[in-house]
PDB file of C-alpha atoms in Angstrom:
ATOM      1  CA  UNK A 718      -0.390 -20.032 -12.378  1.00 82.00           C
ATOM      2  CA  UNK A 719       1.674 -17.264 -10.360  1.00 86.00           C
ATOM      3  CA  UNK A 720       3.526 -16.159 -13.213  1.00 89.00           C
ATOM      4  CA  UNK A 721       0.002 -15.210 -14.977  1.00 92.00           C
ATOM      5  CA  UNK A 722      -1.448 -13.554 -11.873  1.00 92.00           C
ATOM      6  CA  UNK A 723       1.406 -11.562 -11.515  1.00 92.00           C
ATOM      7  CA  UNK A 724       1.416 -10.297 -15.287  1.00 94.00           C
ATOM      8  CA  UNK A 725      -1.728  -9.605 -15.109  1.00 95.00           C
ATOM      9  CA  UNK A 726      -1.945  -7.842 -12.322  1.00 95.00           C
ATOM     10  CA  UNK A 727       1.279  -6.313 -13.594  1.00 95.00           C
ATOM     11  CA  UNK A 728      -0.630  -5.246 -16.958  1.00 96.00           C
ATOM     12  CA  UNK A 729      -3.061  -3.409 -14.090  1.00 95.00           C
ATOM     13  CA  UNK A 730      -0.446  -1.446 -12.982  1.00 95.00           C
ATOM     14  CA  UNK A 731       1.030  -0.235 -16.170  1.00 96.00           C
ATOM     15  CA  UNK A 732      -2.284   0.886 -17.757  1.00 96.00           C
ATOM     16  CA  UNK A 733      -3.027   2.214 -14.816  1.00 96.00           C
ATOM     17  CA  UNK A 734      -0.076   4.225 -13.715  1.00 93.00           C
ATOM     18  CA  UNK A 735      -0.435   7.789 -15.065  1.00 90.00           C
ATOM     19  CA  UNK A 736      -2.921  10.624 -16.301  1.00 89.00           C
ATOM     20  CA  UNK A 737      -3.829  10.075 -19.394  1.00 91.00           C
ATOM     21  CA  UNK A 738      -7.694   9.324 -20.694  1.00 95.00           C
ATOM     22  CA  UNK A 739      -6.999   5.748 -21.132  1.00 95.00           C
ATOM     23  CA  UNK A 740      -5.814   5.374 -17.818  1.00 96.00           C
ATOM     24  CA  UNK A 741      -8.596   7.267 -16.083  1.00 96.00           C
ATOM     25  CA  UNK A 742     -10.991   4.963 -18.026  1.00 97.00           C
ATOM     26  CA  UNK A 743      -9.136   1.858 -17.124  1.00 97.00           C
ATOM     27  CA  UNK A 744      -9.254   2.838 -13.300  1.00 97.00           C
ATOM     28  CA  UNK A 745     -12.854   3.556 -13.649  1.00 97.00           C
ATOM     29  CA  UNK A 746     -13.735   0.515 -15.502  1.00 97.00           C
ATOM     30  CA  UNK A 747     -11.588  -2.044 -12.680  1.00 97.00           C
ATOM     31  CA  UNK A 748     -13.992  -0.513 -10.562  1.00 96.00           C
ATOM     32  CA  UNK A 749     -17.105  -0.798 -12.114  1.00 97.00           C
ATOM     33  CA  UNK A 750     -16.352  -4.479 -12.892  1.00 96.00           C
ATOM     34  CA  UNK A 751     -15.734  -5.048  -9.082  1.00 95.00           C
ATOM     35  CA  UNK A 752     -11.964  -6.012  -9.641  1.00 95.00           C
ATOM     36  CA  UNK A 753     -10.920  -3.846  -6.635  1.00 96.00           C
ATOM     37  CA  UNK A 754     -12.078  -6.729  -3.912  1.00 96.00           C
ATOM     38  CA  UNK A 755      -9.903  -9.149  -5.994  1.00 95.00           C
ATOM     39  CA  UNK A 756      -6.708  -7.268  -5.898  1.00 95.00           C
ATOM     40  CA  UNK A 757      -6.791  -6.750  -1.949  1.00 94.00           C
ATOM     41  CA  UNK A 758      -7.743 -10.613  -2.010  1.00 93.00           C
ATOM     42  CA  UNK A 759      -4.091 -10.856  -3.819  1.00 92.00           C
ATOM     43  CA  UNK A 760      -2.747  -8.445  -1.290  1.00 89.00           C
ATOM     44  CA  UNK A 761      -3.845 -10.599   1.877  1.00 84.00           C
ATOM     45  CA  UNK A 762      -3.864 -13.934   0.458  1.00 77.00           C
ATOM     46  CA  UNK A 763      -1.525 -16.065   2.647  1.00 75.00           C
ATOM     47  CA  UNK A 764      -0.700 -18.030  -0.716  1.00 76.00           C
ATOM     48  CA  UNK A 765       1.398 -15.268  -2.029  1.00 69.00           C
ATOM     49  CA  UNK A 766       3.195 -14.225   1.256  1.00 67.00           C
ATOM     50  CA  UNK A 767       6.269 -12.273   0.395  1.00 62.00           C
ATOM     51  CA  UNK A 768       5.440 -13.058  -3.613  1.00 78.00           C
ATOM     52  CA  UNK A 769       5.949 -10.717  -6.637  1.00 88.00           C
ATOM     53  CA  UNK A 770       2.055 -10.743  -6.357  1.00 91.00           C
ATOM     54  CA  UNK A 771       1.928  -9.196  -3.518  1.00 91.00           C
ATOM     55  CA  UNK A 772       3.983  -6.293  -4.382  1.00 91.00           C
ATOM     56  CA  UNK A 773       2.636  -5.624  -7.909  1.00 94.00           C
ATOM     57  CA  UNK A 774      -0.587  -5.870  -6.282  1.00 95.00           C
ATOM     58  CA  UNK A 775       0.341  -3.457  -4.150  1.00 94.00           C
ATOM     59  CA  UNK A 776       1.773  -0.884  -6.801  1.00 94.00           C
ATOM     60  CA  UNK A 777      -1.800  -1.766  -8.910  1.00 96.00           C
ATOM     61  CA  UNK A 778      -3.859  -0.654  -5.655  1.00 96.00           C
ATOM     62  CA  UNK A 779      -1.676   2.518  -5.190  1.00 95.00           C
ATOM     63  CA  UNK A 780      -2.043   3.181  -9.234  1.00 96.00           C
ATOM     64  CA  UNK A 781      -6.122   2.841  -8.606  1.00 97.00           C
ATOM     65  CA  UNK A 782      -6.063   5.053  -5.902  1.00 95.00           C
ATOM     66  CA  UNK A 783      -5.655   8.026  -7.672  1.00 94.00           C
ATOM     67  CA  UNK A 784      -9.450   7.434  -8.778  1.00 95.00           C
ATOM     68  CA  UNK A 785     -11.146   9.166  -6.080  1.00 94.00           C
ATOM     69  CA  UNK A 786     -14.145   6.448  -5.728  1.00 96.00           C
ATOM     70  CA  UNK A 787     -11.353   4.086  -5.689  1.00 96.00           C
ATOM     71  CA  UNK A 788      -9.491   5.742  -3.191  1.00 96.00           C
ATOM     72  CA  UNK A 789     -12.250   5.752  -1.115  1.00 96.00           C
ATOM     73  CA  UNK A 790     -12.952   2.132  -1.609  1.00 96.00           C
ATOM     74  CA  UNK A 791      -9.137   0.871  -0.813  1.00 96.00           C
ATOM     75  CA  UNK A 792      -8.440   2.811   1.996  1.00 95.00           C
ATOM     76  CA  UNK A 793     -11.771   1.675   3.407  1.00 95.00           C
ATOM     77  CA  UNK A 794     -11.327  -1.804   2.740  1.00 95.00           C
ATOM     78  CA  UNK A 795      -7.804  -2.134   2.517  1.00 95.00           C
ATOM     79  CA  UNK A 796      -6.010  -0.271   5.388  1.00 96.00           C
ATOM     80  CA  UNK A 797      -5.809  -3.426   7.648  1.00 95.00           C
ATOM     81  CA  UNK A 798      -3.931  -5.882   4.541  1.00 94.00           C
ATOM     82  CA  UNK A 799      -1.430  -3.072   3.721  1.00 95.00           C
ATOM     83  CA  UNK A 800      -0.520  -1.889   7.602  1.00 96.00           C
ATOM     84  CA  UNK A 801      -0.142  -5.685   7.965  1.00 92.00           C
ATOM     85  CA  UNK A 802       2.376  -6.049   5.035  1.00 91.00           C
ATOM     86  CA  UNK A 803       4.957  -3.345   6.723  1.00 93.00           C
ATOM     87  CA  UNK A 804       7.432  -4.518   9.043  1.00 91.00           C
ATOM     88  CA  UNK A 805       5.713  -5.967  12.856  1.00 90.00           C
ATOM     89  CA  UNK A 806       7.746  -4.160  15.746  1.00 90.00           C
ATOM     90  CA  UNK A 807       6.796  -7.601  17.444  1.00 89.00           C
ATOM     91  CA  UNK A 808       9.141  -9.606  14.908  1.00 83.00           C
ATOM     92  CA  UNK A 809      12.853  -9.511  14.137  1.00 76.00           C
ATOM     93  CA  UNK A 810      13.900  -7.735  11.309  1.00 71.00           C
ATOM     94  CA  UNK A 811      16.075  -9.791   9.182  1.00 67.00           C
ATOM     95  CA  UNK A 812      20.137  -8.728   8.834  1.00 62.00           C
ATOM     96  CA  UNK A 813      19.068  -7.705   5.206  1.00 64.00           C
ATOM     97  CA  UNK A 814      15.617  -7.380   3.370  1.00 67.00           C
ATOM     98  CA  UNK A 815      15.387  -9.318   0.461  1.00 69.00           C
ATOM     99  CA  UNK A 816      14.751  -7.074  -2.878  1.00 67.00           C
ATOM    100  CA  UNK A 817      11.195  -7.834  -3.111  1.00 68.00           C
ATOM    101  CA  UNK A 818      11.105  -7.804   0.304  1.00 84.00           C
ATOM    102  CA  UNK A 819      11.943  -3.785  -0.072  1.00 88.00           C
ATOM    103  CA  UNK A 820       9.868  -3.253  -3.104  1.00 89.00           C
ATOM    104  CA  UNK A 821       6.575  -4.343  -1.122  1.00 89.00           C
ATOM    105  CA  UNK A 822       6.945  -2.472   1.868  1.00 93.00           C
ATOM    106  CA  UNK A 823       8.059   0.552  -0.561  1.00 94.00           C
ATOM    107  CA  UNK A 824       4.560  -0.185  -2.514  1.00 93.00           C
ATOM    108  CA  UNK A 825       2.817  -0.124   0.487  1.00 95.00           C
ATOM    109  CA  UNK A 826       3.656   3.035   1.936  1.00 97.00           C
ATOM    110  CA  UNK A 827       2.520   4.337  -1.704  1.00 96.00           C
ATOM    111  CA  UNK A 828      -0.494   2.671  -1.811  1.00 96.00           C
ATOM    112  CA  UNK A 829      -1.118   4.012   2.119  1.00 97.00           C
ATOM    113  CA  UNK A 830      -0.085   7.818   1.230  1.00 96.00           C
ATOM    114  CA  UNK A 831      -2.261   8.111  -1.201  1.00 94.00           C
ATOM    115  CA  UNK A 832      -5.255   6.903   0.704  1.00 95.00           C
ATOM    116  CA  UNK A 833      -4.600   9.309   3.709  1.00 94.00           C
ATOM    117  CA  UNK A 834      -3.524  11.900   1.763  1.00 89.00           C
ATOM    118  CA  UNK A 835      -7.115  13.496   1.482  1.00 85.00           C
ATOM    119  CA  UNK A 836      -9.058  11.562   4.182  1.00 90.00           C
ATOM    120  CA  UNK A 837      -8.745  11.934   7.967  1.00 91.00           C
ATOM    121  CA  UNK A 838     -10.769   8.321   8.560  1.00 93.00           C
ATOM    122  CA  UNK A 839      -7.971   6.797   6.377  1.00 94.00           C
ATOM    123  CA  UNK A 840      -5.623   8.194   8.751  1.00 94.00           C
ATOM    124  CA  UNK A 841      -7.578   6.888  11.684  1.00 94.00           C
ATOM    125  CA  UNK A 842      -7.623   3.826  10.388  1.00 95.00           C
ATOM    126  CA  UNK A 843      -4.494   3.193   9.399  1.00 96.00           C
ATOM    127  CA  UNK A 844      -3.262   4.534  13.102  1.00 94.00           C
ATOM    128  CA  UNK A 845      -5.117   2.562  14.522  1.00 95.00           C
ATOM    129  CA  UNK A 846      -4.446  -0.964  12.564  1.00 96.00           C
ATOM    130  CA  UNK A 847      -0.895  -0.306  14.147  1.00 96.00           C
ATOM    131  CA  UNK A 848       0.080   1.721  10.854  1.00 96.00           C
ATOM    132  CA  UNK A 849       2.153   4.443  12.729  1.00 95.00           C
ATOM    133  CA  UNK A 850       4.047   2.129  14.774  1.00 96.00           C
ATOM    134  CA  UNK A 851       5.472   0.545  12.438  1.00 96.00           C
ATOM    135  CA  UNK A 852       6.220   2.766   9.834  1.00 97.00           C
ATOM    136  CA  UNK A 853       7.777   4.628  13.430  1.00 96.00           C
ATOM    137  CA  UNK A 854       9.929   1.093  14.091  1.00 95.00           C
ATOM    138  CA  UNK A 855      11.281   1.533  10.299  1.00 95.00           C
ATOM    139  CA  UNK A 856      12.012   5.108  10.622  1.00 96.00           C
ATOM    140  CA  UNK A 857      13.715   4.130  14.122  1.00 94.00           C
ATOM    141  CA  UNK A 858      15.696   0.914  13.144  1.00 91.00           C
ATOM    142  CA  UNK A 859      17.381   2.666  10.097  1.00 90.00           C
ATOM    143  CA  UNK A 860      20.132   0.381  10.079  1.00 90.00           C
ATOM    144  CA  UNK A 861      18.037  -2.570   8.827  1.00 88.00           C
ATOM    145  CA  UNK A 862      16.027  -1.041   6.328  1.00 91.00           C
ATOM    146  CA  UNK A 863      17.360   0.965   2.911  1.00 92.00           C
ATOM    147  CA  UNK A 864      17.007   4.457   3.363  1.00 94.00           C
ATOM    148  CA  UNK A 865      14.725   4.852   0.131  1.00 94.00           C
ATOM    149  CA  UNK A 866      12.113   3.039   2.479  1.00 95.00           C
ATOM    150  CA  UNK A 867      12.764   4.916   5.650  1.00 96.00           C
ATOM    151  CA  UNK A 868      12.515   8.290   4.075  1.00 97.00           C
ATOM    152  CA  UNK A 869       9.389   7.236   2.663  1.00 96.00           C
ATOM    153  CA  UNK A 870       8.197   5.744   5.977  1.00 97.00           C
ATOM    154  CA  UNK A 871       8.679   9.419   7.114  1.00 97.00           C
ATOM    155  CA  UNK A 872       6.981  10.877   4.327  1.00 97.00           C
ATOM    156  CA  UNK A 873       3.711   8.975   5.075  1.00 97.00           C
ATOM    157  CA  UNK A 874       4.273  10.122   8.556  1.00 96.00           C
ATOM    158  CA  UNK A 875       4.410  13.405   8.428  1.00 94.00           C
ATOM    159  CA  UNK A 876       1.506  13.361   5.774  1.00 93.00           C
ATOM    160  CA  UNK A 877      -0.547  11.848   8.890  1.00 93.00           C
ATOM    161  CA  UNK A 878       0.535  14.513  10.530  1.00 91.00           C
ATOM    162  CA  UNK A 879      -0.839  17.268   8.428  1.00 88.00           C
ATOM    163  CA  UNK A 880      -4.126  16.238   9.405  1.00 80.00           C
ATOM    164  CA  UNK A 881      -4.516  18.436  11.938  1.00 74.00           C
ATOM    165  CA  UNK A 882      -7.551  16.999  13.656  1.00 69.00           C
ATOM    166  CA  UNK A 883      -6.155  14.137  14.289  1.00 68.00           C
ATOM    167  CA  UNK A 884      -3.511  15.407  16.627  1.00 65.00           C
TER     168      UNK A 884
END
């Protein structure tokens, strides 16, 4: 039953992942058929804690987001799930993330840049679900995460940043 949740939700991602018409149509049409409220289901389920399901889900929600309606409806509904799937200041970090481990927080900080990228409440909302503080504990605890993930933890940062409102 996992395996087929996470190829399909891995087909999601792939036919969802770039520019062309099909794409645009596919994002449109997850929409439309109200699969969005599923996926973040995936993405919060305590079933598929630290699961390939959670991650692919993850890359599928970022891959939606670049539909603006879709956007709109992920960061709004989303934020909370995906700020809780980074790492918790609260908790100790493990000696060494496991691979999927990496790839999920990695998908994450996708999915969350290109929420907030364009919308100041995304950015408020992803502050203040406790967002910033951790992606701050990853960029200040370099030596437990890989540096792909803490330059992109800085990346989403200083995209929050740009919002110049906010400050």
């Amino acid at each position: 039953m996992r395996d087929t949740i996470e190829a399909a939700v891995g087909c999601l991602q792939n036919l969802t992942a770039c520019y062309w018409r099909a794409s645009v149509v596919i994002r449109q049409e997850i929409r439309k058929l109200k699969g969005l409220p599923t996926l973040v289901h995936l993405l919060k389920s305590e079933e598929y804690e630290d699961e390939p399901i959670v991650s692919v889900t993850a890359i599928a929600l970022r891959n939606l987001a670049i539909d603006g309606k879709n956007r709109e409806l992920i960061g709004k509904y989303a934020m909370r799930d995906l700020v809780a799937k980074l790492p918790d200041p609260q908790r100790p970090v493990p000696m060494r993330l496991s691979v999927l481990h990496e790839d999920t927080i990695t998908a994450v900080l996708a999915c969350i840049n290109e929420c907030i990228k364009c919308n100041d409440e995304f950015v408020k909302s992803c502050y203040s679900e406790g967002g910033v503080k951790r992606m701050m504990f990853i960029t200040r605890n370099a030596q437990y995460f890989p540096i792909k993930i803490v330059k992109y933890a800085a990346h989403v940062l200083a995209s929050m940043w740009k919002h110049k409102n906010l400050h």
